[in-house]
């Protein structure tokens, strides 16, 4: 037997080390569909507790929407469960290409290619379109999946300080001699909820003849007046060369992602991107569900409008209660607690009050920037948010952090 | 004449330090988490442009870039 006691012991020690360092991740079992109201088994083995979920990426409340569920059922009946093949052998159905065309229309791009996830899209896209003669210049806070994609690519890589346009410009000047330059950013940054300055970035890319890449996973469907994404918010639709996004958040929340943009770049992915070439694409029922999601969002802005109102209500309520928030206007509203243990204690306190929200701390966020990341949904009604606000205030009072500044909280609890 | 150690240290601070961390000529840059290995490329290109040299990729290792002193030692090897 190759898996010796010595090997087992080695892994046990590593896992114990993670537990000792407070970095061991635990899953909480949800027994209901994803929604504003969920039933949770936590700790494992305990009886189910009904709680309000304010930490899902279910921004548009479509994860369990009856029309989407019905469409997925119909897709299952009409197109089957799985494809048992990668796309280019016998794994492409009419609905896959239909969804690609719908996504292109929705995002205002030339073409789109589906991937099993946006993680896969980000892992595959750079190696497919760049060579060692090129340079990738990325914001220092881009998502982990982009960093993995960059690692897999032979092109040179450099970074610029988060949202610092002067620093980006200096990097574009420094790398002027590369065959291609590509600037890489998230549209909405998932931990802070701020948005990339895409208008300024597009102008710089034009000035220095660079491509512009945006991962809009935390934006597609609801950022911008008609929910097309961060490029709509900043008035640069048609000026982004590559957009990657996910169907696992606002756009139904199931799974799958895509690369959307210039048709030649999309075709390069179809020819060369390894997660596309060597993995099945999105399963038929999920494709049918996403098609329905895009139909709903193309017909009306009702859901993103409601999300915007809910976000305003939530941000105003927390601010008036005296919490320290990260500035922004997206549905990601981080409540800053700075101290890791405090973030865990507040999360536990909220759960006792029937509110499900998770504390994030180092290494997920920088040292000393622990927080509760709240995420608002169009699936929330005002009564959900009022109850969540009451719980936050109750727990905030318990830990004496209401009306306290960052400095005061750090003085009380440490970094 | 510019002191190379001052030039390199100033570049490192401006480029990589976003808080009040003090950087001396011996401060571990990469092993100390100030410069991530991803961002080393701009430091390498800065040195090449500034001193009109070419540092082979296999010499631009995290170890060779781990302090201002080590960087200056490396650069001096390639200055004619």
Short mmCIF file of C-alpha atoms in Angstrom, two decimals:
data_model
loop_
_atom_site.label_atom_id
_atom_site.label_comp_id
_atom_site.label_asym_id
_atom_site.label_seq_id
_atom_site.Cartn_x
_atom_site.Cartn_y
_atom_site.Cartn_z
CA UNK A 1 0.00 0.00 0.00
CA UNK A 2 1.53 3.25 -1.12
CA UNK A 3 -0.46 5.40 1.29
CA UNK A 4 1.68 4.59 4.33
CA UNK A 5 1.11 5.67 7.92
CA UNK A 6 4.04 8.04 7.43
CA UNK A 7 2.30 9.70 4.49
CA UNK A 8 -1.01 9.85 6.38
CA UNK A 9 0.76 11.41 9.33
CA UNK A 10 2.36 14.03 7.12
CA UNK A 11 -1.01 15.19 5.82
CA UNK A 12 -2.58 15.02 9.28
CA UNK A 13 0.12 17.34 10.56
CA UNK A 14 -0.52 19.82 7.74
CA UNK A 15 -4.26 19.79 8.41
CA UNK A 16 -3.71 20.18 12.16
CA UNK A 17 -1.45 23.12 11.37
CA UNK A 18 -4.26 24.75 9.40
CA UNK A 19 -6.63 24.24 12.33
CA UNK A 20 -4.12 25.65 14.81
CA UNK A 21 -3.60 28.69 12.60
CA UNK A 22 -7.36 29.28 12.37
CA UNK A 23 -7.26 28.72 8.60
CA UNK A 24 -9.27 25.50 8.46
CA UNK A 25 -12.39 25.96 6.34
CA UNK A 26 -15.64 24.32 7.43
CA UNK A 27 -18.72 23.80 5.28
CA UNK A 28 -22.18 24.54 6.58
CA UNK A 29 -24.91 22.34 5.12
CA UNK A 30 -27.91 24.15 3.64
CA UNK A 31 -30.99 21.94 3.34
CA UNK A 32 -33.10 24.30 1.25
CA UNK A 33 -32.74 25.93 -2.19
CA UNK A 34 -30.47 28.97 -2.34
CA UNK A 35 -32.57 32.04 -1.48
CA UNK A 36 -32.96 34.91 0.99
CA UNK A 37 -34.45 32.46 3.52
CA UNK A 38 -32.48 29.25 3.97
CA UNK A 39 -32.37 26.31 6.38
CA UNK A 40 -28.94 25.56 7.74
CA UNK A 41 -27.45 22.63 9.65
CA UNK A 42 -24.67 24.14 11.74
CA UNK A 43 -22.77 22.84 13.54
CA UNK A 44 -23.00 19.53 11.67
CA UNK A 45 -25.58 17.27 13.30
CA UNK A 46 -27.59 20.07 14.90
CA UNK A 47 -31.23 20.69 14.06
CA UNK A 48 -32.06 22.93 11.12
CA UNK A 49 -32.14 26.67 11.71
CA UNK A 50 -34.02 29.13 9.51
CA UNK A 51 -31.80 32.10 8.74
CA UNK A 52 -31.61 35.03 6.35
CA UNK A 53 -28.73 34.66 3.92
CA UNK A 54 -26.75 37.83 3.31
CA UNK A 55 -23.54 36.31 2.01
CA UNK A 56 -24.52 34.65 -1.28
CA UNK A 57 -23.54 35.78 -4.77
CA UNK A 58 -27.23 35.42 -5.61
CA UNK A 59 -27.35 39.12 -6.51
CA UNK A 60 -30.46 38.97 -8.68
CA UNK A 61 -32.32 36.37 -6.63
CA UNK A 62 -32.48 34.06 -9.65
CA UNK A 63 -30.84 30.96 -8.15
CA UNK A 64 -34.21 29.40 -7.35
CA UNK A 65 -36.48 31.54 -9.52
CA UNK A 66 -39.44 29.41 -10.68
CA UNK A 67 -39.05 30.40 -14.34
CA UNK A 68 -35.37 29.47 -14.30
CA UNK A 69 -36.04 26.17 -12.53
CA UNK A 70 -38.79 25.40 -15.05
CA UNK A 71 -36.50 26.22 -17.99
CA UNK A 72 -33.80 23.94 -16.56
CA UNK A 73 -36.38 21.13 -16.23
CA UNK A 74 -37.43 21.63 -19.84
CA UNK A 75 -33.79 21.70 -20.96
CA UNK A 76 -33.20 18.45 -19.13
CA UNK A 77 -36.19 16.87 -20.91
CA UNK A 78 -35.34 18.21 -24.36
CA UNK A 79 -31.53 18.01 -24.38
CA UNK A 80 -30.64 15.44 -21.72
CA UNK A 81 -28.46 15.47 -18.64
CA UNK A 82 -24.89 15.45 -19.96
CA UNK A 83 -22.82 15.45 -23.12
CA UNK A 84 -20.16 12.83 -22.34
CA UNK A 85 -17.83 14.69 -24.67
CA UNK A 86 -15.81 17.84 -25.00
CA UNK A 87 -17.20 20.54 -27.29
CA UNK A 88 -15.21 19.83 -30.45
CA UNK A 89 -15.83 16.06 -30.56
CA UNK A 90 -19.57 15.63 -29.94
CA UNK A 91 -20.26 17.90 -26.99
CA UNK A 92 -21.85 20.93 -28.64
CA UNK A 93 -25.63 21.29 -28.85
CA UNK A 94 -27.69 23.97 -30.55
CA UNK A 95 -28.40 25.52 -27.15
CA UNK A 96 -24.69 25.98 -26.39
CA UNK A 97 -24.21 28.10 -29.49
CA UNK A 98 -27.52 29.88 -28.84
CA UNK A 99 -26.35 30.83 -25.36
CA UNK A 100 -23.01 32.08 -26.73
CA UNK A 101 -24.87 34.38 -29.13
CA UNK A 102 -27.18 35.59 -26.37
CA UNK A 103 -24.23 36.42 -24.11
CA UNK A 104 -22.52 38.37 -26.92
CA UNK A 105 -25.68 40.37 -27.45
CA UNK A 106 -26.16 40.97 -23.73
CA UNK A 107 -22.58 42.12 -23.12
CA UNK A 108 -22.28 44.01 -26.41
CA UNK A 109 -19.35 41.94 -27.68
CA UNK A 110 -18.42 40.31 -30.98
CA UNK A 111 -18.40 36.67 -29.90
CA UNK A 112 -18.44 34.39 -26.84
CA UNK A 113 -17.16 30.96 -25.87
CA UNK A 114 -18.54 29.00 -22.93
CA UNK A 115 -16.31 27.42 -20.30
CA UNK A 116 -17.18 24.97 -17.50
CA UNK A 117 -16.59 27.84 -15.05
CA UNK A 118 -15.16 31.36 -15.03
CA UNK A 119 -12.25 29.87 -13.12
CA UNK A 120 -11.60 27.78 -16.24
CA UNK A 121 -12.12 30.77 -18.53
CA UNK A 122 -9.50 32.74 -16.60
CA UNK A 123 -7.20 29.74 -16.42
CA UNK A 124 -7.33 29.22 -20.17
CA UNK A 125 -7.63 32.58 -21.86
CA UNK A 126 -4.18 34.12 -21.37
CA UNK A 127 -2.20 31.12 -22.58
CA UNK A 128 -4.52 30.89 -25.59
CA UNK A 129 -4.03 34.46 -26.81
CA UNK A 130 -0.54 35.50 -25.60
CA UNK A 131 3.06 34.41 -26.13
CA UNK A 132 6.35 34.97 -24.33
CA UNK A 133 6.83 38.17 -26.35
CA UNK A 134 3.83 39.81 -24.64
CA UNK A 135 3.22 41.33 -21.23
CA UNK A 136 0.28 41.04 -18.85
CA UNK A 137 -0.16 44.00 -16.51
CA UNK A 138 -2.65 43.21 -13.76
CA UNK A 139 -4.21 45.10 -10.86
CA UNK A 140 -2.68 43.80 -7.62
CA UNK A 141 -6.09 42.78 -6.25
CA UNK A 142 -7.38 40.65 -9.13
CA UNK A 143 -9.18 37.41 -8.33
CA UNK A 144 -7.21 34.23 -7.59
CA UNK A 145 -8.45 32.55 -10.78
CA UNK A 146 -6.80 35.29 -12.87
CA UNK A 147 -3.56 34.82 -10.98
CA UNK A 148 -3.71 31.11 -11.79
CA UNK A 149 -4.33 31.90 -15.47
CA UNK A 150 -1.37 34.28 -15.46
CA UNK A 151 0.83 31.60 -13.91
CA UNK A 152 -0.11 29.22 -16.72
CA UNK A 153 0.87 31.73 -19.42
CA UNK A 154 4.35 32.20 -20.84
CA UNK A 155 3.97 35.97 -21.31
CA UNK A 156 5.83 38.37 -19.01
CA UNK A 157 3.79 39.52 -16.03
CA UNK A 158 3.79 42.77 -14.09
CA UNK A 159 1.37 44.42 -11.71
CA UNK A 160 0.08 47.89 -10.88
CA UNK A 161 -1.11 49.23 -7.55
CA UNK A 162 -4.81 48.72 -6.99
CA UNK A 163 -6.81 51.18 -9.15
CA UNK A 164 -3.76 53.48 -9.46
CA UNK A 165 -3.97 54.85 -12.98
CA UNK A 166 -0.68 56.76 -12.80
CA UNK A 167 1.08 53.56 -11.81
CA UNK A 168 -0.64 51.66 -14.60
CA UNK A 169 0.48 54.28 -17.09
CA UNK A 170 4.09 53.98 -15.88
CA UNK A 171 3.87 50.22 -16.46
CA UNK A 172 2.50 50.70 -19.97
CA UNK A 173 5.46 52.97 -20.67
CA UNK A 174 7.95 50.55 -19.10
CA UNK A 175 6.73 47.68 -21.28
CA UNK A 176 6.31 49.68 -24.49
CA UNK A 177 8.56 47.29 -26.41
CA UNK A 178 6.52 44.11 -25.95
CA UNK A 179 4.64 42.66 -28.93
CA UNK A 180 1.30 42.88 -27.11
CA UNK A 181 0.36 44.49 -23.83
CA UNK A 182 -2.78 43.46 -21.97
CA UNK A 183 -4.18 45.25 -18.93
CA UNK A 184 -6.03 42.92 -16.59
CA UNK A 185 -8.58 43.85 -13.93
CA UNK A 186 -11.69 42.72 -12.12
CA UNK A 187 -14.76 44.82 -12.94
CA UNK A 188 -16.01 44.69 -9.35
CA UNK A 189 -13.44 43.62 -6.76
CA UNK A 190 -15.03 40.87 -4.75
CA UNK A 191 -13.61 41.60 -1.30
CA UNK A 192 -13.98 45.40 -1.21
CA UNK A 193 -16.89 45.85 -3.62
CA UNK A 194 -15.21 48.73 -5.47
CA UNK A 195 -15.21 49.02 -9.26
CA UNK A 196 -12.35 49.35 -11.74
CA UNK A 197 -12.09 52.75 -13.44
CA UNK A 198 -12.76 51.28 -16.83
CA UNK A 199 -13.19 54.62 -18.61
CA UNK A 200 -9.69 55.72 -17.60
CA UNK A 201 -8.26 52.27 -18.24
CA UNK A 202 -9.80 52.10 -21.71
CA UNK A 203 -8.32 55.53 -22.51
CA UNK A 204 -4.88 54.45 -21.34
CA UNK A 205 -5.11 51.23 -23.33
CA UNK A 206 -6.01 53.21 -26.42
CA UNK A 207 -3.13 55.65 -25.84
CA UNK A 208 -0.55 52.86 -25.40
CA UNK A 209 -2.05 50.34 -27.82
CA UNK A 210 -2.85 47.77 -25.14
CA UNK A 211 -5.64 45.22 -24.87
CA UNK A 212 -8.06 45.50 -21.94
CA UNK A 213 -9.30 42.45 -20.01
CA UNK A 214 -12.09 42.59 -17.41
CA UNK A 215 -13.43 39.80 -15.20
CA UNK A 216 -17.00 40.95 -14.61
CA UNK A 217 -18.15 38.02 -12.51
CA UNK A 218 -19.40 40.26 -9.67
CA UNK A 219 -21.09 42.65 -12.12
CA UNK A 220 -22.79 40.86 -15.02
CA UNK A 221 -26.54 41.19 -14.82
CA UNK A 222 -26.78 44.15 -12.45
CA UNK A 223 -23.99 46.76 -12.71
CA UNK A 224 -24.80 49.53 -15.20
CA UNK A 225 -28.19 51.00 -16.06
CA UNK A 226 -29.36 47.85 -17.83
CA UNK A 227 -27.16 45.42 -15.94
CA UNK A 228 -24.68 44.71 -18.71
CA UNK A 229 -21.73 45.15 -16.39
CA UNK A 230 -18.95 47.46 -15.32
CA UNK A 231 -18.28 48.50 -18.91
CA UNK A 232 -21.82 49.83 -19.14
CA UNK A 233 -21.45 51.75 -15.86
CA UNK A 234 -18.33 53.50 -17.20
CA UNK A 235 -19.66 54.07 -20.72
CA UNK A 236 -17.10 51.87 -22.46
CA UNK A 237 -19.23 49.13 -23.97
CA UNK A 238 -17.47 47.88 -27.11
CA UNK A 239 -14.09 49.04 -25.81
CA UNK A 240 -13.25 46.02 -23.68
CA UNK A 241 -11.32 43.44 -25.67
CA UNK A 242 -11.94 40.47 -23.38
CA UNK A 243 -14.67 40.07 -20.75
CA UNK A 244 -14.81 36.94 -18.67
CA UNK A 245 -17.80 36.29 -16.47
CA UNK A 246 -19.61 33.57 -14.58
CA UNK A 247 -23.10 32.11 -14.62
CA UNK A 248 -22.48 31.03 -11.03
CA UNK A 249 -23.35 34.34 -9.37
CA UNK A 250 -25.94 36.89 -10.52
CA UNK A 251 -26.77 35.05 -13.75
CA UNK A 252 -28.63 32.17 -12.13
CA UNK A 253 -25.93 30.96 -9.78
CA UNK A 254 -25.56 27.40 -11.08
CA UNK A 255 -22.23 27.04 -12.84
CA UNK A 256 -20.34 27.87 -16.01
CA UNK A 257 -18.54 30.89 -17.37
CA UNK A 258 -17.34 32.39 -20.59
CA UNK A 259 -14.84 34.46 -22.50
CA UNK A 260 -16.56 37.19 -24.51
CA UNK A 261 -14.97 39.83 -26.70
CA UNK A 262 -13.11 40.31 -29.97
CA UNK A 263 -14.03 37.49 -32.31
CA UNK A 264 -10.43 36.57 -33.16
CA UNK A 265 -9.53 36.30 -29.48
CA UNK A 266 -12.60 34.15 -28.81
CA UNK A 267 -11.64 31.95 -31.76
CA UNK A 268 -8.12 31.60 -30.34
CA UNK A 269 -9.72 30.26 -27.15
CA UNK A 270 -11.80 27.83 -29.21
CA UNK A 271 -8.63 26.55 -30.87
CA UNK A 272 -6.21 26.61 -27.95
CA UNK A 273 -7.73 27.11 -24.48
CA UNK A 274 -7.05 23.94 -22.56
CA UNK A 275 -10.04 23.99 -20.14
CA UNK A 276 -12.26 24.26 -23.26
CA UNK A 277 -10.41 21.57 -25.19
CA UNK A 278 -10.05 19.04 -22.40
CA UNK A 279 -13.22 19.37 -20.35
CA UNK A 280 -16.95 19.02 -20.93
CA UNK A 281 -18.77 22.29 -21.24
CA UNK A 282 -21.85 23.40 -19.28
CA UNK A 283 -24.53 20.70 -18.87
CA UNK A 284 -27.71 21.11 -20.96
CA UNK A 285 -30.14 21.90 -18.09
CA UNK A 286 -27.83 24.65 -16.85
CA UNK A 287 -27.50 26.08 -20.36
CA UNK A 288 -31.30 26.19 -20.59
CA UNK A 289 -31.46 27.91 -17.21
CA UNK A 290 -28.94 30.59 -18.18
CA UNK A 291 -30.80 31.24 -21.45
CA UNK A 292 -33.93 31.91 -19.38
CA UNK A 293 -31.95 34.19 -17.04
CA UNK A 294 -30.76 36.29 -19.99
CA UNK A 295 -34.29 36.42 -21.40
CA UNK A 296 -35.57 37.74 -18.05
CA UNK A 297 -32.80 40.32 -17.75
CA UNK A 298 -33.12 41.47 -21.36
CA UNK A 299 -36.87 42.00 -20.98
CA UNK A 300 -36.79 44.18 -17.86
CA UNK A 301 -34.36 45.90 -15.49
CA UNK A 302 -36.77 45.31 -12.60
CA UNK A 303 -34.46 42.96 -10.71
CA UNK A 304 -31.27 45.02 -10.95
CA UNK A 305 -33.31 48.13 -10.04
CA UNK A 306 -34.62 46.38 -6.94
CA UNK A 307 -31.09 45.26 -6.09
CA UNK A 308 -29.90 48.86 -6.36
CA UNK A 309 -32.66 50.05 -4.01
CA UNK A 310 -31.96 47.23 -1.55
CA UNK A 311 -28.25 48.07 -1.59
CA UNK A 312 -28.97 51.75 -0.88
CA UNK A 313 -31.26 50.80 2.00
CA UNK A 314 -28.69 48.41 3.47
CA UNK A 315 -25.71 50.71 3.14
CA UNK A 316 -27.65 53.65 4.62
CA UNK A 317 -28.92 51.52 7.52
CA UNK A 318 -25.49 50.22 8.45
CA UNK A 319 -23.93 53.67 8.12
CA UNK A 320 -26.57 55.29 10.33
CA UNK A 321 -26.12 52.50 12.87
CA UNK A 322 -22.46 53.48 13.14
CA UNK A 323 -20.60 50.66 11.39
CA UNK A 324 -17.41 51.24 9.44
CA UNK A 325 -18.03 50.26 5.80
CA UNK A 326 -15.88 50.15 2.70
CA UNK A 327 -16.96 52.92 0.33
CA UNK A 328 -18.78 51.88 -2.81
CA UNK A 329 -22.15 51.43 -4.47
CA UNK A 330 -22.17 47.75 -5.40
CA UNK A 331 -24.16 45.03 -3.59
CA UNK A 332 -20.93 43.92 -1.90
CA UNK A 333 -20.97 45.83 1.39
CA UNK A 334 -18.05 44.94 3.66
CA UNK A 335 -18.58 45.71 7.35
CA UNK A 336 -15.07 46.38 8.64
CA UNK A 337 -14.04 44.83 11.97
CA UNK A 338 -10.24 44.73 11.39
CA UNK A 339 -9.60 42.01 14.00
CA UNK A 340 -9.90 38.38 12.84
CA UNK A 341 -11.36 36.99 16.06
CA UNK A 342 -13.86 39.84 16.28
CA UNK A 343 -15.05 39.03 12.74
CA UNK A 344 -15.63 35.40 13.79
CA UNK A 345 -17.39 36.44 17.00
CA UNK A 346 -19.68 38.87 15.20
CA UNK A 347 -20.47 36.25 12.54
CA UNK A 348 -21.41 33.78 15.29
CA UNK A 349 -23.50 36.42 17.06
CA UNK A 350 -25.36 37.20 13.85
CA UNK A 351 -26.07 33.52 13.28
CA UNK A 352 -27.59 33.26 16.74
CA UNK A 353 -29.88 36.13 15.69
CA UNK A 354 -30.88 34.28 12.52
CA UNK A 355 -28.54 36.02 10.08
CA UNK A 356 -26.07 34.06 7.97
CA UNK A 357 -22.98 36.16 7.19
CA UNK A 358 -19.37 35.06 7.17
CA UNK A 359 -16.30 36.73 8.65
CA UNK A 360 -13.29 37.06 6.31
CA UNK A 361 -9.77 37.48 7.60
CA UNK A 362 -6.14 36.98 6.57
CA UNK A 363 -5.08 35.50 4.16
CA UNK A 364 -8.37 35.99 2.25
CA UNK A 365 -8.09 39.73 2.97
CA UNK A 366 -4.95 41.65 4.05
CA UNK A 367 -3.76 41.39 7.64
CA UNK A 368 -5.73 43.73 9.90
CA UNK A 369 -8.64 44.11 7.50
CA UNK A 370 -10.98 41.43 8.80
CA UNK A 371 -14.61 42.02 7.98
CA UNK A 372 -18.09 40.62 7.50
CA UNK A 373 -18.72 40.71 3.76
CA UNK A 374 -22.42 41.26 3.26
CA UNK A 375 -23.95 40.76 -0.16
CA UNK A 376 -27.35 42.11 -1.03
CA UNK A 377 -29.80 40.44 -3.38
CA UNK A 378 -32.89 41.34 -5.35
CA UNK A 379 -34.30 38.27 -3.60
CA UNK A 380 -34.24 40.19 -0.32
CA UNK A 381 -37.38 42.02 0.73
CA UNK A 382 -37.13 45.05 2.99
CA UNK A 383 -38.29 42.94 5.96
CA UNK A 384 -35.24 40.68 5.46
CA UNK A 385 -32.92 43.66 5.50
CA UNK A 386 -34.66 45.24 8.51
CA UNK A 387 -34.27 42.02 10.48
CA UNK A 388 -30.63 41.72 9.43
CA UNK A 389 -30.03 45.34 10.40
CA UNK A 390 -31.59 44.80 13.83
CA UNK A 391 -29.31 41.80 14.32
CA UNK A 392 -26.23 43.76 13.27
CA UNK A 393 -27.13 46.56 15.68
CA UNK A 394 -27.73 44.11 18.54
CA UNK A 395 -24.40 42.35 17.96
CA UNK A 396 -22.62 45.64 17.30
CA UNK A 397 -23.83 46.94 20.69
CA UNK A 398 -22.65 43.75 22.38
CA UNK A 399 -19.13 44.31 21.09
CA UNK A 400 -19.33 48.09 21.58
CA UNK A 401 -18.31 48.93 18.03
CA UNK A 402 -21.23 51.13 16.96
CA UNK A 403 -20.11 54.68 16.18
CA UNK A 404 -16.49 53.69 16.70
CA UNK A 405 -13.81 54.61 14.20
CA UNK A 406 -11.32 52.18 12.67
CA UNK A 407 -8.71 53.38 15.13
CA UNK A 408 -11.02 52.93 18.12
CA UNK A 409 -11.98 49.40 17.07
CA UNK A 410 -8.32 48.48 16.61
CA UNK A 411 -7.49 49.97 20.03
CA UNK A 412 -10.20 47.79 21.62
CA UNK A 413 -9.55 44.54 19.78
CA UNK A 414 -6.15 44.85 18.09
CA UNK A 415 -5.34 44.19 14.46
CA UNK B 1 26.79 60.78 -8.68
CA UNK B 2 23.72 58.81 -7.64
CA UNK B 3 24.27 56.12 -5.03
CA UNK B 4 23.00 52.84 -6.50
CA UNK B 5 21.73 51.58 -3.14
CA UNK B 6 19.67 54.75 -2.68
CA UNK B 7 18.26 54.52 -6.19
CA UNK B 8 17.25 50.88 -5.80
CA UNK B 9 15.84 51.37 -2.32
CA UNK B 10 13.79 54.38 -3.44
CA UNK B 11 12.42 52.42 -6.38
CA UNK B 12 11.46 49.47 -4.16
CA UNK B 13 9.70 51.71 -1.65
CA UNK B 14 7.77 53.64 -4.31
CA UNK B 15 6.89 50.56 -6.28
CA UNK B 16 6.02 47.99 -3.66
CA UNK B 17 5.52 49.49 -0.21
CA UNK B 18 1.99 50.72 0.43
CA UNK B 19 2.23 51.29 4.19
CA UNK B 20 4.93 52.62 6.53
CA UNK B 21 7.19 49.54 6.36
CA UNK B 22 10.83 50.62 6.60
CA UNK B 23 13.19 49.23 3.97
CA UNK B 24 16.92 49.10 4.67
CA UNK B 25 19.64 47.74 2.41
CA UNK B 26 19.36 44.37 4.19
CA UNK B 27 15.58 44.09 4.49
CA UNK B 28 14.42 40.76 2.97
CA UNK B 29 12.27 41.86 0.05
CA UNK B 30 10.91 38.66 -1.45
CA UNK B 31 11.24 36.25 1.47
CA UNK B 32 9.92 39.09 3.65
CA UNK B 33 6.79 39.47 1.52
CA UNK B 34 7.46 43.06 0.40
CA UNK B 35 8.00 42.16 -3.26
CA UNK B 36 6.04 39.23 -4.65
CA UNK B 37 7.76 37.14 -7.27
CA UNK B 38 5.13 38.26 -9.82
CA UNK B 39 6.15 41.89 -9.44
CA UNK B 40 9.89 41.27 -9.73
CA UNK B 41 9.73 41.82 -13.47
CA UNK B 42 9.27 45.57 -13.17
CA UNK B 43 12.27 45.78 -10.83
CA UNK B 44 14.38 43.81 -13.33
CA UNK B 45 13.27 46.00 -16.22
CA UNK B 46 13.86 49.16 -14.18
CA UNK B 47 17.43 48.08 -13.41
CA UNK B 48 18.09 47.15 -17.03
CA UNK B 49 16.82 50.49 -18.30
CA UNK B 50 18.49 52.53 -15.58
CA UNK B 51 21.95 50.95 -15.90
CA UNK B 52 21.73 49.98 -19.55
CA UNK B 53 22.39 46.31 -18.84
CA UNK B 54 20.70 42.99 -19.58
CA UNK B 55 20.20 40.58 -16.69
CA UNK B 56 19.64 37.00 -17.90
CA UNK B 57 16.36 35.51 -16.63
CA UNK B 58 18.20 32.65 -14.92
CA UNK B 59 20.17 35.18 -12.87
CA UNK B 60 17.13 37.20 -11.85
CA UNK B 61 16.15 34.76 -9.12
CA UNK B 62 14.15 35.53 -5.98
CA UNK B 63 17.35 34.92 -4.00
CA UNK B 64 19.35 37.42 -6.07
CA UNK B 65 16.61 40.04 -5.67
CA UNK B 66 16.03 39.49 -1.97
CA UNK B 67 17.58 42.70 -0.64
CA UNK B 68 18.84 46.04 -1.90
CA UNK B 69 22.40 44.91 -1.18
CA UNK B 70 21.99 41.69 -3.19
CA UNK B 71 20.36 43.53 -6.07
CA UNK B 72 23.23 46.02 -6.23
CA UNK B 73 25.77 43.17 -6.18
CA UNK B 74 23.96 41.57 -9.11
CA UNK B 75 23.72 44.81 -11.09
CA UNK B 76 27.42 45.55 -10.63
CA UNK B 77 28.26 42.21 -12.24
CA UNK B 78 26.67 43.41 -15.47
CA UNK B 79 27.87 47.01 -15.56
CA UNK B 80 30.78 47.15 -17.99
#
